[in-house]
mmCIF file of C-alpha atoms (C1' of nucleotides) in Angstrom:
data_model
loop_
_atom_site.group_PDB
_atom_site.id
_atom_site.type_symbol
_atom_site.label_atom_id
_atom_site.label_comp_id
_atom_site.label_asym_id
_atom_site.label_seq_id
_atom_site.Cartn_x
_atom_site.Cartn_y
_atom_site.Cartn_z
ATOM 1 C CA UNK V 1 -39.225 -1.194 -30.037
ATOM 2 C CA UNK V 2 -39.294 -1.426 -25.526
ATOM 3 C CA UNK V 3 -38.689 2.423 -24.438
ATOM 4 C CA UNK V 4 -41.728 5.048 -23.241
ATOM 5 C CA UNK V 5 -41.754 7.470 -25.230
ATOM 6 C CA UNK V 6 -41.877 9.943 -22.607
ATOM 7 C CA UNK V 7 -41.105 13.338 -24.496
ATOM 8 C CA UNK V 8 -44.767 12.961 -25.516
ATOM 9 C CA UNK V 9 -46.347 13.514 -22.217
ATOM 10 C CA UNK V 10 -45.956 16.452 -19.627
ATOM 11 C CA UNK V 11 -43.480 16.463 -17.236
ATOM 12 C CA UNK V 12 -46.354 15.986 -14.375
ATOM 13 C CA UNK V 13 -47.830 12.936 -16.102
ATOM 14 C CA UNK V 14 -44.073 11.723 -15.858
ATOM 15 C CA UNK V 15 -42.980 12.136 -12.955
ATOM 16 C CA UNK V 16 -46.005 10.606 -11.474
ATOM 17 C CA UNK V 17 -45.717 7.961 -13.406
ATOM 18 C CA UNK V 18 -41.799 7.312 -11.599
ATOM 19 C CA UNK V 19 -43.886 7.660 -8.551
ATOM 20 C CA UNK V 20 -46.194 5.175 -8.742
ATOM 21 C CA UNK V 21 -44.037 2.661 -10.819
ATOM 22 C CA UNK V 22 -41.755 2.550 -7.528
ATOM 23 C CA UNK V 23 -45.131 2.110 -5.492
ATOM 24 C CA UNK V 24 -45.710 -1.166 -7.945
ATOM 25 C CA UNK V 25 -45.026 -4.200 -6.538
ATOM 26 C CA UNK V 26 -45.827 -5.832 -3.666
ATOM 27 C CA UNK V 27 -42.193 -6.656 -1.746
ATOM 28 C CA UNK V 28 -41.834 -2.676 -2.403
ATOM 29 C CA UNK V 29 -44.927 -2.035 -0.679
ATOM 30 C CA UNK V 30 -44.558 -4.307 2.398
ATOM 31 C CA UNK V 31 -40.777 -2.524 3.152
ATOM 32 C CA UNK V 32 -42.757 0.927 2.673
ATOM 33 C CA UNK V 33 -44.669 -0.824 5.531
ATOM 34 C CA UNK V 34 -43.116 -2.500 7.819
ATOM 35 C CA UNK V 35 -40.626 1.234 7.456
ATOM 36 C CA UNK V 36 -43.624 3.130 8.503
ATOM 37 C CA UNK V 37 -44.468 0.204 11.222
ATOM 38 C CA UNK V 38 -40.948 1.198 12.062
ATOM 39 C CA UNK V 39 -40.358 -2.614 13.562
ATOM 40 C CA UNK V 40 -37.627 -1.840 10.522
ATOM 41 C CA UNK V 41 -35.994 -0.129 8.708
ATOM 42 C CA UNK V 42 -32.773 -1.653 7.883
ATOM 43 C CA UNK V 43 -31.967 -3.691 4.945
ATOM 44 C CA UNK V 44 -31.217 -6.833 6.757
ATOM 45 C CA UNK V 45 -34.107 -6.992 9.059
ATOM 46 C CA UNK V 46 -36.388 -6.331 6.154
ATOM 47 C CA UNK V 47 -34.815 -9.094 4.272
ATOM 48 C CA UNK V 48 -35.981 -12.008 7.624
ATOM 49 C CA UNK V 49 -38.345 -10.161 7.819
ATOM 50 C CA UNK V 50 -39.923 -10.278 4.225
ATOM 51 C CA UNK V 51 -38.220 -13.450 2.967
ATOM 52 C CA UNK V 52 -36.695 -12.180 0.194
ATOM 53 C CA UNK V 53 -32.334 -12.463 -0.167
ATOM 54 C CA UNK V 54 -30.467 -9.220 1.124
ATOM 55 C CA UNK V 55 -29.655 -8.594 -2.377
ATOM 56 C CA UNK V 56 -33.531 -8.355 -4.129
ATOM 57 C CA UNK V 57 -34.081 -6.218 -0.647
ATOM 58 C CA UNK V 58 -30.957 -3.957 -1.382
ATOM 59 C CA UNK V 59 -32.065 -3.345 -5.080
ATOM 60 C CA UNK V 60 -35.641 -2.397 -3.585
ATOM 61 C CA UNK V 61 -34.733 -0.036 -1.327
ATOM 62 C CA UNK V 62 -32.516 1.695 -3.743
ATOM 63 C CA UNK V 63 -35.873 2.337 -6.627
ATOM 64 C CA UNK V 64 -37.283 3.629 -3.306
ATOM 65 C CA UNK V 65 -34.801 5.976 -3.045
ATOM 66 C CA UNK V 66 -34.019 7.143 -6.633
ATOM 67 C CA UNK V 67 -38.065 7.461 -7.007
ATOM 68 C CA UNK V 68 -37.637 10.027 -3.840
ATOM 69 C CA UNK V 69 -39.724 8.172 -1.674
ATOM 70 C CA UNK V 70 -37.132 6.714 1.548
ATOM 71 C CA UNK V 71 -33.978 8.039 2.361
ATOM 72 C CA UNK V 72 -30.965 6.575 4.325
ATOM 73 C CA UNK V 73 -28.810 7.741 6.761
ATOM 74 C CA UNK V 74 -26.094 5.536 7.793
ATOM 75 C CA UNK V 75 -26.347 4.400 11.414
ATOM 76 C CA UNK V 76 -22.464 2.838 12.312
ATOM 77 C CA UNK V 77 -21.840 -0.311 10.173
ATOM 78 C CA UNK V 78 -25.925 -0.160 9.247
ATOM 79 C CA UNK V 79 -28.178 1.993 6.783
ATOM 80 C CA UNK V 80 -31.985 3.416 8.724
ATOM 81 C CA UNK V 81 -33.905 4.407 5.886
ATOM 82 C CA UNK V 82 -37.398 5.838 6.851
ATOM 83 C CA UNK V 83 -39.978 8.356 3.805
ATOM 84 C CA UNK V 84 -38.587 10.748 2.734
ATOM 85 C CA UNK V 85 -41.213 13.854 4.489
ATOM 86 C CA UNK V 86 -41.861 16.273 1.700
ATOM 87 C CA UNK V 87 -41.983 13.718 -1.674
ATOM 88 C CA UNK V 88 -44.408 11.232 0.232
ATOM 89 C CA UNK V 89 -46.517 14.638 0.465
ATOM 90 C CA UNK V 90 -46.135 15.666 -3.314
ATOM 91 C CA UNK V 91 -47.500 11.994 -4.298
ATOM 92 C CA UNK V 92 -50.487 11.880 -2.007
ATOM 93 C CA UNK V 93 -51.185 15.283 -3.176
ATOM 94 C CA UNK V 94 -50.737 14.446 -6.929
ATOM 95 C CA UNK V 95 -52.652 11.294 -6.632
ATOM 96 C CA UNK V 96 -55.290 12.924 -4.709
ATOM 97 C CA UNK V 97 -56.096 15.268 -6.852
ATOM 98 C CA UNK V 98 -56.041 13.078 -10.170
ATOM 99 C CA UNK V 99 -58.252 10.233 -8.463
ATOM 100 C CA UNK V 100 -60.742 12.916 -6.991
ATOM 101 C CA UNK V 101 -61.033 14.271 -11.135
ATOM 102 C CA UNK V 102 -63.647 11.254 -11.527
ATOM 103 C CA UNK V 103 -67.047 12.668 -11.250
ATOM 104 C CA UNK V 104 -68.305 9.011 -10.228
ATOM 105 C CA UNK V 105 -72.544 10.391 -11.449
ATOM 106 C CA UNK V 106 -71.683 11.955 -14.413
ATOM 107 C CA UNK V 107 -70.091 8.592 -16.717
ATOM 108 C CA UNK V 108 -69.584 8.898 -20.354
ATOM 109 C CA UNK V 109 -70.728 5.178 -21.433
ATOM 110 C CA UNK J 1 -35.371 -15.608 -12.116
ATOM 111 C CA UNK J 2 -37.567 -12.302 -13.384
ATOM 112 C CA UNK J 3 -40.922 -13.622 -11.402
ATOM 113 C CA UNK J 4 -42.632 -11.724 -8.589
ATOM 114 C CA UNK J 5 -43.440 -13.427 -5.502
ATOM 115 C CA UNK J 6 -46.505 -12.676 -5.111
ATOM 116 C CA UNK J 7 -47.101 -16.487 -2.569
ATOM 117 C CA UNK J 8 -44.929 -14.126 0.011
ATOM 118 C CA UNK J 9 -47.565 -10.874 0.296
ATOM 119 C CA UNK J 10 -50.905 -10.355 1.146
ATOM 120 C CA UNK J 11 -53.823 -10.999 -0.996
ATOM 121 C CA UNK J 12 -54.099 -6.843 -0.559
ATOM 122 C CA UNK J 13 -50.541 -5.871 -1.235
ATOM 123 C CA UNK J 14 -50.935 -7.677 -4.447
ATOM 124 C CA UNK J 15 -53.998 -6.533 -5.316
ATOM 125 C CA UNK J 16 -52.732 -2.159 -5.031
ATOM 126 C CA UNK J 17 -49.289 -3.586 -6.750
ATOM 127 C CA UNK J 18 -51.297 -4.403 -10.038
ATOM 128 C CA UNK J 19 -53.627 -1.195 -9.678
ATOM 129 C CA UNK J 20 -50.736 0.805 -9.039
ATOM 130 C CA UNK J 21 -48.878 -1.118 -12.212
ATOM 131 C CA UNK J 22 -51.823 -0.221 -14.363
ATOM 132 C CA UNK J 23 -51.764 3.450 -13.354
ATOM 133 C CA UNK J 24 -47.514 3.592 -13.846
ATOM 134 C CA UNK J 25 -47.500 4.588 -17.102
ATOM 135 C CA UNK J 26 -47.635 7.681 -18.334
ATOM 136 C CA UNK J 27 -49.823 7.169 -21.618
ATOM 137 C CA UNK J 28 -52.591 5.441 -19.166
ATOM 138 C CA UNK J 29 -52.231 8.836 -17.174
ATOM 139 C CA UNK J 30 -52.813 10.319 -19.815
ATOM 140 C CA UNK J 31 -55.475 8.238 -21.269
ATOM 141 C CA UNK J 32 -57.801 8.589 -18.269
ATOM 142 C CA UNK J 33 -57.258 11.923 -18.047
ATOM 143 C CA UNK J 34 -58.307 12.302 -21.573
ATOM 144 C CA UNK J 35 -61.481 9.851 -20.627
ATOM 145 C CA UNK J 36 -62.191 11.810 -17.338
ATOM 146 C CA UNK J 37 -62.248 15.155 -18.975
ATOM 147 C CA UNK J 38 -64.648 13.241 -21.984
ATOM 148 C CA UNK J 39 -63.130 14.688 -24.848
ATOM 149 C CA UNK J 40 -62.229 11.517 -26.062
ATOM 150 C CA UNK J 41 -63.128 8.079 -24.829
ATOM 151 C CA UNK J 42 -62.610 6.575 -28.191
ATOM 152 C CA UNK J 43 -59.657 4.514 -29.192
ATOM 153 C CA UNK J 44 -58.688 6.107 -32.878
ATOM 154 C CA UNK J 45 -59.307 9.801 -31.144
ATOM 155 C CA UNK J 46 -56.932 9.229 -28.336
ATOM 156 C CA UNK J 47 -54.192 7.826 -30.496
ATOM 157 C CA UNK J 48 -54.821 10.967 -32.421
ATOM 158 C CA UNK J 49 -54.679 12.922 -29.815
ATOM 159 C CA UNK J 50 -52.171 11.022 -27.681
ATOM 160 C CA UNK J 51 -49.975 10.629 -30.981
ATOM 161 C CA UNK J 52 -49.530 7.053 -30.537
ATOM 162 C CA UNK J 53 -50.391 3.931 -32.452
ATOM 163 C CA UNK J 54 -53.533 2.597 -32.390
ATOM 164 C CA UNK J 55 -52.282 -0.729 -31.646
ATOM 165 C CA UNK J 56 -50.378 0.802 -28.360
ATOM 166 C CA UNK J 57 -53.106 2.417 -27.463
ATOM 167 C CA UNK J 58 -55.396 -0.579 -27.852
ATOM 168 C CA UNK J 59 -52.509 -2.400 -25.683
ATOM 169 C CA UNK J 60 -53.023 -0.044 -22.679
ATOM 170 C CA UNK J 61 -56.743 0.305 -23.116
ATOM 171 C CA UNK J 62 -56.589 -3.356 -22.250
ATOM 172 C CA UNK J 63 -54.609 -3.148 -19.132
ATOM 173 C CA UNK J 64 -56.235 -0.317 -17.882
ATOM 174 C CA UNK J 65 -59.555 -2.734 -17.874
ATOM 175 C CA UNK J 66 -57.589 -6.030 -17.213
ATOM 176 C CA UNK J 67 -56.722 -4.108 -13.566
ATOM 177 C CA UNK J 68 -60.684 -2.886 -13.719
ATOM 178 C CA UNK J 69 -59.793 0.918 -14.029
ATOM 179 C CA UNK J 70 -62.371 0.921 -16.902
ATOM 180 C CA UNK J 71 -64.941 -0.536 -18.484
ATOM 181 C CA UNK J 72 -65.954 -0.472 -22.489
ATOM 182 C CA UNK J 73 -68.984 -0.094 -24.325
ATOM 183 C CA UNK J 74 -69.592 -1.038 -27.586
ATOM 184 C CA UNK J 75 -71.724 2.004 -29.432
ATOM 185 C CA UNK J 76 -71.474 0.543 -33.045
ATOM 186 C CA UNK J 77 -68.144 0.480 -34.705
ATOM 187 C CA UNK J 78 -66.471 1.720 -32.108
ATOM 188 C CA UNK J 79 -66.233 1.733 -28.607
ATOM 189 C CA UNK J 80 -66.548 3.899 -25.539
ATOM 190 C CA UNK J 81 -64.374 3.699 -22.319
ATOM 191 C CA UNK J 82 -65.072 4.863 -19.253
ATOM 192 C CA UNK J 83 -63.838 4.941 -15.623
ATOM 193 C CA UNK J 84 -65.184 1.898 -13.770
ATOM 194 C CA UNK J 85 -66.537 3.882 -10.660
ATOM 195 C CA UNK J 86 -66.366 1.188 -8.387
ATOM 196 C CA UNK J 87 -62.290 -0.003 -8.314
ATOM 197 C CA UNK J 88 -61.968 3.692 -8.713
ATOM 198 C CA UNK J 89 -63.728 4.390 -5.529
ATOM 199 C CA UNK J 90 -61.452 1.148 -3.972
ATOM 200 C CA UNK J 91 -58.794 2.343 -5.124
ATOM 201 C CA UNK J 92 -59.129 5.529 -3.764
ATOM 202 C CA UNK J 93 -59.892 4.454 -0.505
ATOM 203 C CA UNK J 94 -56.871 1.782 -0.145
ATOM 204 C CA UNK J 95 -54.309 4.292 -1.617
ATOM 205 C CA UNK J 96 -55.471 6.916 1.114
ATOM 206 C CA UNK J 97 -55.528 5.085 3.610
ATOM 207 C CA UNK J 98 -51.841 3.496 2.511
ATOM 208 C CA UNK J 99 -50.501 7.094 2.104
ATOM 209 C CA UNK J 100 -51.762 8.659 5.522
ATOM 210 C CA UNK J 101 -50.387 6.215 7.792
ATOM 211 C CA UNK J 102 -47.512 8.077 7.687
ATOM 212 C CA UNK J 103 -47.045 10.358 10.677
ATOM 213 C CA UNK J 104 -44.754 13.483 9.161
ATOM 214 C CA UNK J 105 -43.654 14.633 12.594
ATOM 215 C CA UNK J 106 -42.513 10.743 13.615
ATOM 216 C CA UNK J 107 -39.566 9.949 12.019
ATOM 217 C CA UNK J 108 -37.187 7.297 13.231
ATOM 218 C CA UNK J 109 -34.352 8.368 11.440
ATOM 219 C "C1'" DA A 1 -73.115 -8.004 -51.648
ATOM 220 C "C1'" DC A 2 -68.825 -5.080 -51.477
ATOM 221 C "C1'" DT A 3 -66.677 -0.686 -48.811
ATOM 222 C "C1'" DA A 4 -65.099 1.983 -45.123
ATOM 223 C "C1'" DT A 5 -64.565 2.185 -41.000
ATOM 224 C "C1'" DT A 6 -63.042 1.227 -35.976
ATOM 225 C "C1'" DA A 7 -60.602 -1.812 -32.288
ATOM 226 C "C1'" DA A 8 -58.765 -6.008 -31.462
ATOM 227 C "C1'" DT A 9 -55.342 -9.594 -32.036
ATOM 228 C "C1'" DC A 10 -50.288 -11.146 -33.415
ATOM 229 C "C1'" DG A 11 -45.822 -11.158 -34.531
ATOM 230 C "C1'" DT A 12 -41.489 -9.024 -33.314
ATOM 231 C "C1'" DA A 13 -37.392 -6.249 -31.989
ATOM 232 C "C1'" DA A 14 -35.777 -3.266 -28.346
ATOM 233 C "C1'" DT A 15 -35.190 -2.502 -23.294
ATOM 234 C "C1'" DA A 16 -36.397 -3.068 -18.586
ATOM 235 C "C1'" DT A 17 -37.257 -5.625 -14.313
ATOM 236 C "C1'" DT A 18 -37.338 -9.261 -10.809
ATOM 237 C "C1'" DG A 19 -34.477 -12.367 -7.844
ATOM 238 C "C1'" DC A 20 -30.365 -14.117 -6.478
ATOM 239 C "C1'" DG A 21 -25.547 -15.482 -5.712
ATOM 240 C "C1'" DA A 22 -21.145 -13.911 -5.234
ATOM 241 C "C1'" DT A 23 -18.237 -10.493 -4.555
ATOM 242 C "C1'" DA A 24 -16.903 -5.941 -3.117
ATOM 243 C "C1'" DT A 25 -17.490 -2.190 -0.134
ATOM 244 C "C1'" DA A 26 -17.748 0.104 4.168
ATOM 245 C "C1'" DA A 27 -17.088 0.693 8.782
ATOM 246 C "C1'" DT A 28 -17.117 -0.944 14.037
ATOM 247 C "C1'" DA A 29 -14.665 -4.249 17.463
ATOM 248 C "C1'" DA A 30 -11.195 -7.340 19.262
ATOM 249 C "C1'" DT W 1 -4.325 -5.095 11.364
ATOM 250 C "C1'" DT W 2 -7.381 -8.721 11.933
ATOM 251 C "C1'" DA W 3 -12.002 -10.354 11.881
ATOM 252 C "C1'" DT W 4 -16.976 -9.163 11.484
ATOM 253 C "C1'" DT W 5 -21.482 -7.075 10.412
ATOM 254 C "C1'" DA W 6 -23.854 -4.659 7.201
ATOM 255 C "C1'" DT W 7 -24.919 -2.733 2.841
ATOM 256 C "C1'" DA W 8 -24.049 -2.293 -2.401
ATOM 257 C "C1'" DT W 9 -22.495 -3.637 -6.207
ATOM 258 C "C1'" DC W 10 -22.190 -7.122 -10.435
ATOM 259 C "C1'" DG W 11 -23.395 -10.246 -13.394
ATOM 260 C "C1'" DC W 12 -26.958 -13.939 -14.636
ATOM 261 C "C1'" DA W 13 -30.707 -16.414 -16.220
ATOM 262 C "C1'" DA W 14 -36.212 -16.095 -16.731
ATOM 263 C "C1'" DT W 15 -39.362 -13.093 -17.930
ATOM 264 C "C1'" DA W 16 -42.025 -8.694 -18.658
ATOM 265 C "C1'" DT W 17 -43.449 -4.941 -20.819
ATOM 266 C "C1'" DT W 18 -43.720 -1.230 -24.271
ATOM 267 C "C1'" DA W 19 -44.133 -0.055 -29.455
ATOM 268 C "C1'" DC W 20 -45.549 -0.550 -33.927
ATOM 269 C "C1'" DG W 21 -46.910 -2.823 -38.097
ATOM 270 C "C1'" DA W 22 -49.966 -5.994 -40.586
ATOM 271 C "C1'" DT W 23 -53.851 -8.387 -40.253
ATOM 272 C "C1'" DT W 24 -58.115 -10.464 -38.635
ATOM 273 C "C1'" DA W 25 -62.860 -9.745 -36.840
ATOM 274 C "C1'" DA W 26 -66.887 -6.863 -36.644
ATOM 275 C "C1'" DT W 27 -70.269 -3.467 -37.511
ATOM 276 C "C1'" DA W 28 -72.663 0.399 -40.705
ATOM 277 C "C1'" DG W 29 -73.505 2.299 -44.760
ATOM 278 C "C1'" DT W 30 -74.204 2.225 -49.672
#
DNA sequence: ACTATTAATCGTAATATTGCGATATAATAA
DNA sequence: TTATTATATCGCAATATTACGATTAATAGT
């Protein structure tokens, strides 16, 4: 096979998985941290600062954008990327309610 | 290529990415939810409840275990899986401090 | 010892991801 | 118009992931 059976899971499970997948790469975590610190939100700058080829960074940015975690604004020749606040907040909430399901003291085994 | 360049990222970025990768699949999210609700922490039960083959569930459980998110205790013929509280708490903290970096009102573009 | 029962592992096919060089596209500047 | 600059996309090779049937291993019950 090699294809996730999304149809047997709930929309919420699938949505959360998509967001987490976008986060689940050190390069994309690093990109987001850079964007948040606002030292660099331009593809070329990120490429230099992280030490990955421009094409690679562009691809990671696309994935983050597709997942809805960032948005891009055209600024002349370059594009300024920043966090998409609504979805970021949504992810935060969904993740929190998921992670807080665990009752640390009551473990089954 | 096809190989993540882990050496150019920090240990923290890599560790977080590994944990998130383990979470980033609807089947594994579903498995964790089932384990947390304690209706089923046995591989066979999960297989029936989720509608995935036993081999598939076992593989997902292994990934969750390797990432440190769950632990397994042998109980006769079967194995009882439950959340690994320490790492779960660690993930919660690391994710929180990462997600809270964003200042919603101050966006760069 | 024999037989269920349960889980792990092996092997395999289909597909996805990662990274990069090369090229294409789009917008400003001269 | 022609360069220049910045980003996106294409095409590729190497590797990883996903799912499952079949097999193996380990324990429990008879």
